[in-house]
Each structure stands twice: as structure tokens, then as C-alpha cells.
Short mmCIF file of C-alpha atoms in Angstrom, two decimals:
data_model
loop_
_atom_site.label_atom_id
_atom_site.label_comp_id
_atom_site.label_asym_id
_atom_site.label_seq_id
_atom_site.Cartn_x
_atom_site.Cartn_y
_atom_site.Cartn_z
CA UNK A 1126 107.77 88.86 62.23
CA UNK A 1127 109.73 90.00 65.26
CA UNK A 1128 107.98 88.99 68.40
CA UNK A 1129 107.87 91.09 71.12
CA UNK A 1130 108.53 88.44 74.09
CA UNK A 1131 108.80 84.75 73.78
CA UNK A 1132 106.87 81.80 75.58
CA UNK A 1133 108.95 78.10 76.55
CA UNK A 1134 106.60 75.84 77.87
CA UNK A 1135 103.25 75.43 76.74
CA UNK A 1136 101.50 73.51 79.52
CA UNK A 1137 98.70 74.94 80.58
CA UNK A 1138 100.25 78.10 82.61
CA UNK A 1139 102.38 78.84 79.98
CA UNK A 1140 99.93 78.88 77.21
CA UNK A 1141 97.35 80.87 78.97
CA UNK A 1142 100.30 83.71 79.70
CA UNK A 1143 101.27 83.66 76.01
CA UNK A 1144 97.54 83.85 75.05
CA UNK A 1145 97.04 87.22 77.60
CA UNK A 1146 100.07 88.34 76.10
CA UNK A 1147 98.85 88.45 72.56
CA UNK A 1148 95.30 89.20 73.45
CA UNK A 1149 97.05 92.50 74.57
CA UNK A 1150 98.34 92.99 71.88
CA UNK A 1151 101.72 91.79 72.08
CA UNK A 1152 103.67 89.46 69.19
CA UNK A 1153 104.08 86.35 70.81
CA UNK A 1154 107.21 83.45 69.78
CA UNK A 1155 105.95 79.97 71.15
CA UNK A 1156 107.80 77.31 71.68
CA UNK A 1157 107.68 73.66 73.58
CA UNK A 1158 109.96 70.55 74.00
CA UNK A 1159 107.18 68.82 71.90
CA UNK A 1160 105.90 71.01 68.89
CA UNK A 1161 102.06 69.46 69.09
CA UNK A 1162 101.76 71.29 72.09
CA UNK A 1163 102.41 74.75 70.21
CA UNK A 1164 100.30 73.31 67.41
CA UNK A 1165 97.61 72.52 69.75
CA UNK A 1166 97.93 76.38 70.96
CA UNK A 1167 97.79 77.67 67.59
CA UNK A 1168 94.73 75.10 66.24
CA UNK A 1169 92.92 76.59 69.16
CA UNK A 1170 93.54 79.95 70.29
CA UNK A 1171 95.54 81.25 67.12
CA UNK A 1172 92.89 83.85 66.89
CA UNK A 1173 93.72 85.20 70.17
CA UNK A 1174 96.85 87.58 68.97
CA UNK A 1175 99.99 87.53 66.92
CA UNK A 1176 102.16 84.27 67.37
CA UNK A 1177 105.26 83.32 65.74
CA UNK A 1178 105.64 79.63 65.81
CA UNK A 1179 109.33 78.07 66.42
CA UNK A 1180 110.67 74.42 66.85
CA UNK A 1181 113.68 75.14 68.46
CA UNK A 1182 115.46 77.32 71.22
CA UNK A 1183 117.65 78.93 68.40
CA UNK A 1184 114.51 79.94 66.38
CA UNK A 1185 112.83 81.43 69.42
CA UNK A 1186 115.70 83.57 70.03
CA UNK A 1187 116.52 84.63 66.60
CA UNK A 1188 112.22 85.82 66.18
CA UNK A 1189 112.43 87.91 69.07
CA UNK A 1190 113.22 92.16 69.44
CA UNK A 1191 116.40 92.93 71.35
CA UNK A 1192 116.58 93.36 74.22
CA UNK A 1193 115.25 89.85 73.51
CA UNK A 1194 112.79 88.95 76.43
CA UNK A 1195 111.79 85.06 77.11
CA UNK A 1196 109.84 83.53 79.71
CA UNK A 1197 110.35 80.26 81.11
CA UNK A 1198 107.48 78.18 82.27
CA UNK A 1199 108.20 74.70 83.17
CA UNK A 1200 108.59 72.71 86.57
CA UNK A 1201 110.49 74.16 89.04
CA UNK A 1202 113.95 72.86 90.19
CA UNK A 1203 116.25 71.25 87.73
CA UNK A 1204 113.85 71.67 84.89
CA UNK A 1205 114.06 75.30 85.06
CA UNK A 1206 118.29 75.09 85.03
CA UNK A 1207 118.03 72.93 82.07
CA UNK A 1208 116.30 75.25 79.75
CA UNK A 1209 118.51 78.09 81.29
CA UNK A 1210 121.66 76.06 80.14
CA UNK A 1211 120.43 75.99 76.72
CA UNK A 1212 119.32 79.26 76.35
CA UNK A 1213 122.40 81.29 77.79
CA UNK A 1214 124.58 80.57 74.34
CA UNK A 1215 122.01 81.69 72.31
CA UNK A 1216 121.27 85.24 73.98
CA UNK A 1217 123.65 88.31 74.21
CA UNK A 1218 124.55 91.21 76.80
CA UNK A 1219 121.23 93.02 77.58
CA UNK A 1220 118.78 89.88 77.06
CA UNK A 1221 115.82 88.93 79.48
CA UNK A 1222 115.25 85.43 81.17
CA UNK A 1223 112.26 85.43 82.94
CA UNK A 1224 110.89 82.35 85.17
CA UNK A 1225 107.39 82.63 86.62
CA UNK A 1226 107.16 79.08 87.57
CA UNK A 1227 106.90 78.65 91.88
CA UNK A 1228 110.82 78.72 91.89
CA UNK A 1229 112.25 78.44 95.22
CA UNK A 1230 113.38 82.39 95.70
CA UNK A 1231 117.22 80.66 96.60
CA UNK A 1232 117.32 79.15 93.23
CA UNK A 1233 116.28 82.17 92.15
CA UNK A 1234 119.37 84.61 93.83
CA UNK A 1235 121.58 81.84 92.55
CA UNK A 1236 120.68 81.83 88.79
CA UNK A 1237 120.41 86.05 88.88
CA UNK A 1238 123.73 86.56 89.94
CA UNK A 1239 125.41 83.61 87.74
CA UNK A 1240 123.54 85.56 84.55
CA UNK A 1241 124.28 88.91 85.77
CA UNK A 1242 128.19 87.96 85.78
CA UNK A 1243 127.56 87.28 82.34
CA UNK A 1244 125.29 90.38 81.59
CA UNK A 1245 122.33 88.95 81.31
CA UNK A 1246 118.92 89.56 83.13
CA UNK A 1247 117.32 87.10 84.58
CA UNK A 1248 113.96 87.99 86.74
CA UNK A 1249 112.03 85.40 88.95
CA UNK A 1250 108.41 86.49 88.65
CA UNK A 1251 105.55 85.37 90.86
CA UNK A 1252 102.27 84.21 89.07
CA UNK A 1253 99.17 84.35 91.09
CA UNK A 1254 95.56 83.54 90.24
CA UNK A 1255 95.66 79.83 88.76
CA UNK A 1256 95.02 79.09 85.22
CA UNK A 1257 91.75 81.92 85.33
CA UNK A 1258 94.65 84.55 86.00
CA UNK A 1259 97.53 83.45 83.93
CA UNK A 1260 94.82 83.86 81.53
CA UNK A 1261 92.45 86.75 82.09
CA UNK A 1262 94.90 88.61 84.85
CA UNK A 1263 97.06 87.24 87.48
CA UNK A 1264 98.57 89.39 90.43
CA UNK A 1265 102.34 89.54 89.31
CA UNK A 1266 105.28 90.00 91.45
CA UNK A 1267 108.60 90.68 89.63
CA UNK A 1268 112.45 90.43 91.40
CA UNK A 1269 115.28 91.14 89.13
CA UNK A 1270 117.15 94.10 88.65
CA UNK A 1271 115.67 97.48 88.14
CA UNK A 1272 116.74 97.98 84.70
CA UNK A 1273 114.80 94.87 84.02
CA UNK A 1274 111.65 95.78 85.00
CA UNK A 1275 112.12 98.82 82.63
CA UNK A 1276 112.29 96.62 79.64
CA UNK A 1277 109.89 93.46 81.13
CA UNK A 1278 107.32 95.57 83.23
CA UNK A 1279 105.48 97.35 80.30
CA UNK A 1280 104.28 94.07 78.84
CA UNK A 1281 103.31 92.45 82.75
CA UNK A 1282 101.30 95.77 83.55
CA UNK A 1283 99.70 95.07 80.52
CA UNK A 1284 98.57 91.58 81.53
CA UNK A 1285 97.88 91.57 84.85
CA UNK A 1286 94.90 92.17 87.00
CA UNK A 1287 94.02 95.96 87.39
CA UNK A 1288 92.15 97.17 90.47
CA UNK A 1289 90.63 100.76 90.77
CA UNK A 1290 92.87 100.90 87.14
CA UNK A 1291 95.96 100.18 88.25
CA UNK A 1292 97.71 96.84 87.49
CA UNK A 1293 98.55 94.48 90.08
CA UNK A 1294 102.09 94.26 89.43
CA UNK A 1295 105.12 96.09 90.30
CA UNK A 1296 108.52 95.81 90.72
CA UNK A 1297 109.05 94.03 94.13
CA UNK A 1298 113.19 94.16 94.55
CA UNK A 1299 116.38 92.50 93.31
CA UNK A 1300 116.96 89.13 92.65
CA UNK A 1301 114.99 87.01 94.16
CA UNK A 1302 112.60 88.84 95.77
CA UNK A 1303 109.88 88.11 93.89
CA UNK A 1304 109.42 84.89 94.38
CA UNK A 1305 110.16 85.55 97.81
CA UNK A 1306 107.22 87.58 98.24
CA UNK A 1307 104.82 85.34 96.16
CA UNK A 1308 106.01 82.36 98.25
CA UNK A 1309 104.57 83.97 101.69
CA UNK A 1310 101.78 85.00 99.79
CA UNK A 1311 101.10 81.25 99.50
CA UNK A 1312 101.53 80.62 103.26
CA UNK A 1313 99.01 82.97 103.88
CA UNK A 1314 97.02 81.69 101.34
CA UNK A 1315 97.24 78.06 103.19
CA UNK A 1316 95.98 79.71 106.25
CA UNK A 1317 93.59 81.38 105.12
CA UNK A 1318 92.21 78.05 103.11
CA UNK A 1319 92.85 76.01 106.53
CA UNK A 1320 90.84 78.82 108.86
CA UNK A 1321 88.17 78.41 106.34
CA UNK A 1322 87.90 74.82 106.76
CA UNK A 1323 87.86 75.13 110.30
CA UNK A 1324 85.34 77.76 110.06
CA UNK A 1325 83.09 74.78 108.31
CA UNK A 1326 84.21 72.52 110.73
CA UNK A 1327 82.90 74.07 113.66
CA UNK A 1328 79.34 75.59 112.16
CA UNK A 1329 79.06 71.40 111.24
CA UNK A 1330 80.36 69.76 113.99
CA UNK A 1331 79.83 72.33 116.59
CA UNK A 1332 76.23 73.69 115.62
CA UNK A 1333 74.79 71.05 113.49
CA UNK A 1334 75.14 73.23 109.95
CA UNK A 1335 74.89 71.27 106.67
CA UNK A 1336 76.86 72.49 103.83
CA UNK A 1337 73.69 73.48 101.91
CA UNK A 1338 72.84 75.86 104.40
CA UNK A 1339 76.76 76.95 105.05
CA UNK A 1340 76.69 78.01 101.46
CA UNK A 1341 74.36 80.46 102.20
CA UNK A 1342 76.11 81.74 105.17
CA UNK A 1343 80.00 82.14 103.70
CA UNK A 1344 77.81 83.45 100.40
CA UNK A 1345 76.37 86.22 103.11
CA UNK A 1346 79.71 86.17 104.74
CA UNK A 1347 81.14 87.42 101.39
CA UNK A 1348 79.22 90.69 101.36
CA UNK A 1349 80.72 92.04 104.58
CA UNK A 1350 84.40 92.08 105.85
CA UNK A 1351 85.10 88.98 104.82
CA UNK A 1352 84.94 89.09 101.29
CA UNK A 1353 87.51 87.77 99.19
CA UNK A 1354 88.10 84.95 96.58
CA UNK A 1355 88.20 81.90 99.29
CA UNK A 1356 85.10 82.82 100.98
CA UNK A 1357 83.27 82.84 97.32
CA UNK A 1358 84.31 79.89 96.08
CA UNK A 1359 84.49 78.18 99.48
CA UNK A 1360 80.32 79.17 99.11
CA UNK A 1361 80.32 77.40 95.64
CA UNK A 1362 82.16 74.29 96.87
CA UNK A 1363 79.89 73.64 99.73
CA UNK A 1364 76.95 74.10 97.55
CA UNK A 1365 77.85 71.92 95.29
CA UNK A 1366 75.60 68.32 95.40
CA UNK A 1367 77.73 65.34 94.04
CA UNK A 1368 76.00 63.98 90.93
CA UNK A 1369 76.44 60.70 91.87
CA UNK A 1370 75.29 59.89 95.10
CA UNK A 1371 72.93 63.45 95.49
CA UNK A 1372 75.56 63.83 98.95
CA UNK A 1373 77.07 67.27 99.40
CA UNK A 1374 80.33 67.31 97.44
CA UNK A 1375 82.35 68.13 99.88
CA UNK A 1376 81.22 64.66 101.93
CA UNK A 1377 82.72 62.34 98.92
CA UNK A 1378 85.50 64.21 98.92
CA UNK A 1379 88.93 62.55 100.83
CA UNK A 1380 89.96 64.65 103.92
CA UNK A 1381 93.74 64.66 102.84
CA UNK A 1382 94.54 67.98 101.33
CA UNK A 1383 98.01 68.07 99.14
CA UNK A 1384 100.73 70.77 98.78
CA UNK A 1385 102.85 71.15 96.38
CA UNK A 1386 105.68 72.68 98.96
CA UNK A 1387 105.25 76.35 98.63
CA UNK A 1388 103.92 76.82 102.27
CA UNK A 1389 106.41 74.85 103.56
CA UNK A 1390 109.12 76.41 102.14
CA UNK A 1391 107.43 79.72 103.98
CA UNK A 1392 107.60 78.03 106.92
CA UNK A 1393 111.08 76.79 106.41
CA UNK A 1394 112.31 80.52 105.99
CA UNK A 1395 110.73 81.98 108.36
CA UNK A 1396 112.25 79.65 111.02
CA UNK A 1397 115.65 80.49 109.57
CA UNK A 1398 114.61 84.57 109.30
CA UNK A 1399 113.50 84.19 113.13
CA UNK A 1400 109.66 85.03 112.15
CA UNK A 1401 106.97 83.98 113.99
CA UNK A 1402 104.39 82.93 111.27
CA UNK A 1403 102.45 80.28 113.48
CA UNK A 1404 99.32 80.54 111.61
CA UNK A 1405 100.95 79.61 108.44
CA UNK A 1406 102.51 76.60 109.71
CA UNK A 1407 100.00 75.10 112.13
CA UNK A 1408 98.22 74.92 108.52
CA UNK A 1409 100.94 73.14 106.70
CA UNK A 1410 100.91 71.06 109.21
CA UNK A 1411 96.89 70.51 109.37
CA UNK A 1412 98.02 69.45 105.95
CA UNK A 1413 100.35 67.01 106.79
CA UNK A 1414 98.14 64.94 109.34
CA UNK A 1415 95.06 64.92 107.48
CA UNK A 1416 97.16 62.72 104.84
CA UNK A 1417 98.37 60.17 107.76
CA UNK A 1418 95.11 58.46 106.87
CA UNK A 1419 96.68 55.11 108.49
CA UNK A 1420 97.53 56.86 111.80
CA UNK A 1421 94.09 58.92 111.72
CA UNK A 1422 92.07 55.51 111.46
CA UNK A 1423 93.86 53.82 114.14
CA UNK A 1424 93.45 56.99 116.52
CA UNK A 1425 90.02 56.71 115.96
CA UNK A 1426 90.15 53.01 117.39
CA UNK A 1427 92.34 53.88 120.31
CA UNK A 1428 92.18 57.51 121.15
CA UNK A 1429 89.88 58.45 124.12
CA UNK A 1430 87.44 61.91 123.05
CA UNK A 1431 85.98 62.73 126.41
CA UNK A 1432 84.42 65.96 124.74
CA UNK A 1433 82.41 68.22 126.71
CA UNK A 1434 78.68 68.24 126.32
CA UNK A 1435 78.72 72.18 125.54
CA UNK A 1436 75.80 74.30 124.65
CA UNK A 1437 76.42 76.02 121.29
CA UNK A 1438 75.12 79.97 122.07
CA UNK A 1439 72.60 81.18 119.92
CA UNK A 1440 75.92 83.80 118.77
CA UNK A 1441 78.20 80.89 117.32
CA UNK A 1442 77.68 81.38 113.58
CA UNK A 1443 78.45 85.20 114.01
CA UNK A 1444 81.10 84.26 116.44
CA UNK A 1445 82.96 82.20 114.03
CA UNK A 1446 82.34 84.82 111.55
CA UNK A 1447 84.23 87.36 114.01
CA UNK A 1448 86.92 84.99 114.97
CA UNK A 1449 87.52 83.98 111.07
CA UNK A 1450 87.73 87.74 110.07
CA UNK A 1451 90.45 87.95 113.20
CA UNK A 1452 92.77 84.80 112.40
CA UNK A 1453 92.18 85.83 108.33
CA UNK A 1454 94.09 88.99 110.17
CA UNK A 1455 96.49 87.72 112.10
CA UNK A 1456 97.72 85.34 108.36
CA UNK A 1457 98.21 88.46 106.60
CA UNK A 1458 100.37 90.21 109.92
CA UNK A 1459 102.12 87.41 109.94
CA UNK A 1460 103.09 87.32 106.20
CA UNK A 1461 103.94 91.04 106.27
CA UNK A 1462 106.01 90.60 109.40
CA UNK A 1463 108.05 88.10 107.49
CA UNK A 1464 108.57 90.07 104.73
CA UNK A 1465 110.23 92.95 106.97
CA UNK A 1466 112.37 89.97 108.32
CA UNK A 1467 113.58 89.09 104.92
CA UNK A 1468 114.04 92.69 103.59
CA UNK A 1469 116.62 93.47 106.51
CA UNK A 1470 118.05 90.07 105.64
CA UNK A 1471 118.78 90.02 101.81
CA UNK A 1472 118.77 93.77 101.70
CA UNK A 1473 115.71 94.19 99.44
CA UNK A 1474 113.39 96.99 99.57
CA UNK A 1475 109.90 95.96 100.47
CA UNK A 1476 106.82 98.45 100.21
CA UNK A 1477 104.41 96.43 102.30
CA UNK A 1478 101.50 98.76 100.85
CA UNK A 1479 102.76 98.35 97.27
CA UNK A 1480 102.64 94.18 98.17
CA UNK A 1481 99.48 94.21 99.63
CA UNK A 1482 97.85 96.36 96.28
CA UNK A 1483 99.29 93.57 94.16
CA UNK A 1484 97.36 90.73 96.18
CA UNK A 1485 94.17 93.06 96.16
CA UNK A 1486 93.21 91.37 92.43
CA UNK A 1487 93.91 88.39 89.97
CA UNK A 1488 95.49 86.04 93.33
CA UNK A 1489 94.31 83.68 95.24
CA UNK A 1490 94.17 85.63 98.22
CA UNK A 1491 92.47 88.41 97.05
CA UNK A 1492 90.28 90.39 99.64
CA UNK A 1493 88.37 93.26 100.08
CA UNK A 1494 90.71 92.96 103.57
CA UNK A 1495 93.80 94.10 101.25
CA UNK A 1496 92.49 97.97 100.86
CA UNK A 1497 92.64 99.01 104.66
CA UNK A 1498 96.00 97.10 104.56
CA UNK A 1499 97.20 98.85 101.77
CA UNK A 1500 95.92 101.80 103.85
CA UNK A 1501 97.97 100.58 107.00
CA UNK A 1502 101.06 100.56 105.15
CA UNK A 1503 100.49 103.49 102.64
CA UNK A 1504 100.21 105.87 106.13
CA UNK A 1505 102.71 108.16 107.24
CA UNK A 1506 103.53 106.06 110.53
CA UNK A 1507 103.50 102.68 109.22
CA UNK A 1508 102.95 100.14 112.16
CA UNK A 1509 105.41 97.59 113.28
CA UNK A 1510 102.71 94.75 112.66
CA UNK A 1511 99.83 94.63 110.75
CA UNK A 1512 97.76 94.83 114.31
CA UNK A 1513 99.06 97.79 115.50
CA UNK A 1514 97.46 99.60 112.74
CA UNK A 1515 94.69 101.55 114.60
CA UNK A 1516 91.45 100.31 112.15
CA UNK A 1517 92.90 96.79 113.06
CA UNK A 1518 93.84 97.06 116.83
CA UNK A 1519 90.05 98.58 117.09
CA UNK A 1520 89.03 95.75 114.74
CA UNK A 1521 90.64 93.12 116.94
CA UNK A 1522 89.13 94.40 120.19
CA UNK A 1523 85.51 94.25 118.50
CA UNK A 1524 86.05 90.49 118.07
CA UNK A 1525 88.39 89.30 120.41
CA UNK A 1526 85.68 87.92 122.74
CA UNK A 1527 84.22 85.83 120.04
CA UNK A 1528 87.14 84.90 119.07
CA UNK A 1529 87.83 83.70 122.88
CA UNK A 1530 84.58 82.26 122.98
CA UNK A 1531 84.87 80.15 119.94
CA UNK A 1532 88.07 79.05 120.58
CA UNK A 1533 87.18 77.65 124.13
CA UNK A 1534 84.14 76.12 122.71
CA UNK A 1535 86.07 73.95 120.08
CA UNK A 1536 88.31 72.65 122.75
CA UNK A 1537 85.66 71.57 124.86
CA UNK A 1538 83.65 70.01 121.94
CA UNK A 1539 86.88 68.42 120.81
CA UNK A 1540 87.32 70.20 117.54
CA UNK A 1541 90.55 70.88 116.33
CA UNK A 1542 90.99 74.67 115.37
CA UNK A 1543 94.92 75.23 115.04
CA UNK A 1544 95.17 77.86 112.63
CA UNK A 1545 92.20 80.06 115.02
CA UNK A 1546 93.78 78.80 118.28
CA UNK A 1547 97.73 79.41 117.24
CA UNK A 1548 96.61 82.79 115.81
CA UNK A 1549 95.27 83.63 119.16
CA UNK A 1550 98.17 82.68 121.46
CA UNK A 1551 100.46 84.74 118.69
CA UNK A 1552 98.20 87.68 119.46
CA UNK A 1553 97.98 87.10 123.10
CA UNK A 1554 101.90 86.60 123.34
CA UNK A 1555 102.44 89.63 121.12
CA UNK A 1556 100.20 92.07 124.22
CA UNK A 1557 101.21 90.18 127.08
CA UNK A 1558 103.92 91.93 129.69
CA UNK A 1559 105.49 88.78 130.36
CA UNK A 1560 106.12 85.76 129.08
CA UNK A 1561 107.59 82.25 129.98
CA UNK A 1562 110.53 83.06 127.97
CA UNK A 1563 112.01 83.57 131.16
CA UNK A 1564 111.94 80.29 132.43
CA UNK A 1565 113.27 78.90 129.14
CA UNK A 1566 116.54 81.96 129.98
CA UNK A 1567 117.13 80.40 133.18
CA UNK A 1568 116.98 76.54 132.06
CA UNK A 1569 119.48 77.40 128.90
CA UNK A 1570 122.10 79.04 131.39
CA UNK A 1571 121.60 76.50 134.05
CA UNK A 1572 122.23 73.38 131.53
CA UNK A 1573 124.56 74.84 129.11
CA UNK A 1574 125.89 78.00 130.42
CA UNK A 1575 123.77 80.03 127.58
CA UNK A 1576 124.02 83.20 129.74
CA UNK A 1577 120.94 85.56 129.55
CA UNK A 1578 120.30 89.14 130.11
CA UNK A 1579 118.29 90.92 133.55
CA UNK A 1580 115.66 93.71 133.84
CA UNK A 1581 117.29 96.05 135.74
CA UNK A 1582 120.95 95.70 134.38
CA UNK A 1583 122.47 96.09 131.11
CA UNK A 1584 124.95 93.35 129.48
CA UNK A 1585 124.74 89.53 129.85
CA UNK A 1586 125.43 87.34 132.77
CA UNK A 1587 125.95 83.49 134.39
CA UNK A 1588 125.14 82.15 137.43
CA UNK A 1589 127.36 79.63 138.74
CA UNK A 1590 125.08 76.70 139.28
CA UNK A 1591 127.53 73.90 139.81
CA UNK A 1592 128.97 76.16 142.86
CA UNK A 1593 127.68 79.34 145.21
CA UNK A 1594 125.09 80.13 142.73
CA UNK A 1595 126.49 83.68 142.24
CA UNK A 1596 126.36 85.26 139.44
CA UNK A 1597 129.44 86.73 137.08
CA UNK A 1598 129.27 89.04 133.77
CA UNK A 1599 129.47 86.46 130.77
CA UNK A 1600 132.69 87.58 129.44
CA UNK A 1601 134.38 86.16 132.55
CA UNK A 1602 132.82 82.75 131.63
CA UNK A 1603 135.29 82.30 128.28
#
């Protein structure tokens, strides 16, 4: 049997991909490092589709169609080099590698243009929607070169989520784009999971909510402007009672939340690219303290609170509604924003509305949000930010004073809110005339001669501070 695409690595991921491929009709070539797990597969879903069942790298090559097409999903990092090693003897001119494990989108330009010197394809794909997705549909973001997505993209329209009947998947851009793209897609998917949780925080902490009874708000919450994926399940989880103790789930639960190093490595390149994505990275780093559980205990010992007795206003529950919809907002303009960055960086060509259609099924971030976003960006005028679009600057205005109002409140009730509080300094220092940057000008050229630029003139200048104080053009500083 000639298979039409072939599977490496049959943990969970990769067998649910391989069983969505055949279920679709597709002849599938398994293989694994350890052959139970493709027996496993085959004892329990062989019914699924068409498999071909191989021991070895060589088989798996020699049972699929040319241009031969396999897919690579195993760890990231060195992992995903070692299979490529193997692999590249066995495959000719023309042939498809394909990794949609979270590879970093670097790794990902690297390995494209080594195979491409030695014509072969090899496309980083982006895999969204958990184990459910890889399964029943996943949002799918493919880099690569275009002539791969001819051959590959047939087969991961087939499989992927589809939305008002289109699939969510398309081809994002060369090389490693599309990891690229799903990696912001997972920094705004950490904010969004931190705002949440802040969201929960305050309706608890701030107006005496129990999670029973915030199930039925997010659940309510998920009918309006705010529905997506994370506010559903976020209703399920805080509905949930613990069979053991008959507590709500989420209070047995440890307050340290991992990462597996996908929104960092968002935040990482966005401080390289330049991009302001504070949202995103206030929540890695929400993250990272909750897990200092040594340093949170003894803060609790020393720390001084001094909160403010502050009357919650009848308003707060819809006010944190409003200033959740407006930080969800600010996640996604940051994530876009980025992605502009990086497409004037690596030279790729981004369609922000195409993107945002991908994310509106099958991922994690998945929101009825992502239409009038795909709207924003599918416009004639398409707007420098997310926030300029007008259905989102009128949006903004509607909400921005319970946004203010919410904000203000946590502070005085000594709440922590850093992905709603960073969200709204990025949108107030995005409107405002001035800002301090100014100062910062003046203290760069004053201690290291870092020049800066005036209002009224064009070109760059100095002031002598060590002497008169005057000041001289730059150039007649070097």
C-alpha cells in the first residue's frame, strides 16, 4: 500500500494527527522509536482509516507516494535534529519534512535552509487545539516554501478545524514563519489565561464571589462578547467540586502555574523585534512568581498589606466583565503588532486577517472576538494596531471607565492585576501626547553622550554637559 503521508512519533499528539489523517481519508505510514507504541495505535484505533505499519525509518520512507511527505512529532530541540539526521539519506530531491512539534521558529529557519540547499522541503507547522484538536481539528499554521504547501496543504485543509466552511489553515510564509506565528499565538494565549485568572481573582477577593457562583457568571459571560474557548472552560473549571474534600476544585489546586517556554520565547522576540507586548509578558511573569512558593510564604510573614477598606460598587462584576473584554483586546493588538514587527524583519508576508481566521476555530484561543478582527484586517484601510480599528476604538471608549475603575479598585484592595493594569498603561501610552521618554533622552545624552533628537529641528544633537552646556549637531561629537 502506498501511504499518502507518514507519521514519526506516536505519543499522544502524534497519534491523534495520524488518526485525523486517516479518518479523512488519507493512507497513513506509522512509525515510533518503540514499535508497541504503533501497535498500541493500531490495537486501538486501527478502525479509524488506512495505516501502513513500519519498524524502521527506511520502511516509512520506502511506503510512502513521492513527493514523499513525513511529519515529525517528537520533543522539540535536539530531538527533532536527530530524527532529521536520519531521515535526510533516506529521502530524495522534492521530499517533505514536516515538524509540528512547538519548535522554536529559529530552529526552524535553520533546518529549512540547510534542507533546501539540499532540495528538500522542510515546513515548520504550528498545531493548535491540544490533544481534542490534533484529533478532531486543530487551527494549523504552516511556514515553508510555497511549493510546499502545494503538495502538504491539501491533506492539512483536510484536517483542520473549519469555520463558516473554511479550514483553519493556510499558508502563513517562508521558513519559519509558522511557528513564528503559532508561538505569539501562545503569548496571547498566556494573557488571555492570566486576565482570566485575575478576572476570578478580583470577583473573589474583591466582591466576595465563590467559584460556584463565578461559574455561572463566566458561563453568562460566554454568551456575549466574551465568548471564546477560555471563558467556557474557565466556567467548567470553577464549577467543578473536588471529590475528595467536596471544596471547589480550583481551592485544592497549587497556585504555581507551569510553562513549557513558548510565551517566553514570545517575549524574548519581541524584546529583540522592539515590540511592545506588555500584556504577554507581565503574564509570563505572573507565571514565574506564583512558582517562588518559598519567597511567596516568607512575604506573607514580612510584607506589610495596608489595603484600603474600599467599597466594591454594585457595577464591579460587569466592570470586570468590561475591563476583561478590553485587556482580552489589547493581548490580541499586541500579538498582531508583533507579527508586523517580525514580517518587516525576516521578510515574510503576514495577512493579519488570514492569521486571525486561522485562530477563529480548533486553538486555544479561539473567540467569537476573532471575526471583527478578521474584519479589522480584511478592510480596505487596515489599521496600524488592532485599536485603531474603528468597532474597537468605539469598543474601547465604551469600557474604558470600567476598566479605570477596576483597575484603581484592585490597587487599593491590594490585588494584583498585571496583565489588566500593564494593558492599560500600553493603551494609555499608545494616546498620550507626551511621554517621559523625554526625560530618559536627556539622561542617556547627559551620561553617555547618546545624543537625541528636538521638536522643532530635524537631525540629532549633544549638549555639552561637562562644559557651557551648549549644544552641537552629533556628527561633530565623533
Amino acid at each position: 500500500m502506498s501511504a499518502h503521508i507518514g507519521v514519526t512519533g506516536l505519543a499522544v499528539m502524534g497519534a491523534n494527527l495520524a488518526r485525523n489523517l486517516a479518518r479523512n481519508g488519507f493512507t497513513v505510514a506509522l512509525h515510533n522509536r518503540s514499535v508497541e507504541k504503533t501497535d498500541v495505535l493500531l490495537e486501538k484505533h486501527g478502525h479509524d482509516g488506512d495505516f501502513v505499519r513500519t519498524e524502521t525509518l527506511q520502511e516509512l520512507v520506502d511506503s510512502l507516494e513521492k513527493p514523499r511527505r513525513v511529519l515529525i512529532m517528537v520533543k522539540a530541540g535536539k530531538p527533532v535534529d536527530s530524527v532529521i539526521e536520519q531521515l535526510e539519506p533516506l529521502l530524495e530531491p522534492g521530499d517533505i519534512i514536516i515538524d509540528a512539534g512547538n519548535s522554536h521558529y529559529e530552529d526552524t529557519r535553520r533546518r529549512e535552509a540547510a534542507l533546501a540547499a539540499k532540495d528538500l522541503h522542510f515546513v515548520g507547522i504550528g498545531v493548535s487545539g491540544g490533544e481534542e484538536g490534533a484529533l478532531n481539528g486543530p487551527s494549523i499554521m504552516p511556514g515553508g516554501s510555497k511549493e510546499s504547501y502545494d503538495a502538504l496543504g491539501p491533506l492539512l485543509e483536510k484536517i483542520a478545524a473549519q469555520v463558516d466552511g473554511k479550514p483553519c489553515c493556510a499558508w502563513i510564509g517562508t521558513d519559519g514563519a509558522g511557528h513564528f506565528v503559532k508561538m505569539v499565538h501562545n503569548g496571547i494565549e498566556y494573557a488571555d489565561m492570566q486576565v482570566i485568572g485575575e478576572a476570578f481573582d478580583l470577583l473573589r477577593s474583591g466582591a466576595g464571589i465563590e467559584p460556584a457562583e463565578q461559574s455561572k457568571i463566566f458561563a453568562e459571560w460566554n454568551q456575549g462578547d466574551l465568548a471564546s474557548f477560555l471563558i467556557e472552560i474557565s466556567a467548567e473549571v470553577l464549577g467543578h467540586v473536588d471529590s475528595k474534600t467536596g471544596k471547589p476544585f480550583v481551592d485544592v489546586l497549587v497556585d504555581a502555574a507551569g510553562q513549557k517556554g513558548t510565551g517566553r520565547w514570545t517575549v524574548i522576540s519581541a524584546l529583540e523585534l522592539g515590540s511592545p507586548t506588555s500584556g504577554i509578558a507581565e503574564s509570563v511573569f505572573a507565571r514565574a512568581l506564583s512558582s517562588q512558593a518559598e519567597q511567596r510564604k516568607l512575604a506573607q510573614e514580612l510584607l506589610a498589606g495596608e489595603e484600603i477598606d474600599v467599597e466594591v460598587p454594585a457595577t464591579f462584576v460587569e466592570d470586570v466583565r468590561q475591563a476583561l473584554y478590553a485587556s482580552k483586546l489589547v493581548s490580541y493588538a499586541q500579538g498582531l503588532d508583533m507579527l508586523t514587527s517580525a514580517a518587516k524583519e525576516y521578510g515574510w508576508d503576514l495577512k493579519l486577517d488570514e492569521i486571525a481566521s486561522l485562530w477563529r476555530g480548533g486553538c486555544i484561543i479561539r473567540a467569537e472576538l476573532l471575526k471583527e478582527i478578521t474584519k479589522a484586517y480584511a478592510a480596505e484601510e487596515k489599521p496600524a494596531n488592532l485599536l485603531f480599528a474603528p468597532a474597537f476604538t468605539k469598543a474601547i471608549a465604551e469600557v474604558l471607565p470600567a476598566w479605570r475603575r477596576v483597575v484603581a479598585t484592585a490597587v487599593q484592595l491590594g490585588i494584583p492585576v498585571p496583565v489588566f493594569s500593564s494593558s492599560l498603561a500600553y493603551y494609555d501610552g499608545l494616546r498620550r501626547k507626551r511621554l517621559p521618554a523625554a526625560v530618559i533622552q536627556g539622561q542617556r545624552d547627559l551620561f553617555g553622550a547618546h545624543t537625541y533628537g528636538r521638536v522643532d529641528a530635524e537631525g540629532t544633537f549633544h549638549t555639552l554637559w561637562g562644559e557651557d552646556k551648549s549644544e552641537i549637531a552629533a556628527v561633530d561629537t565623533h
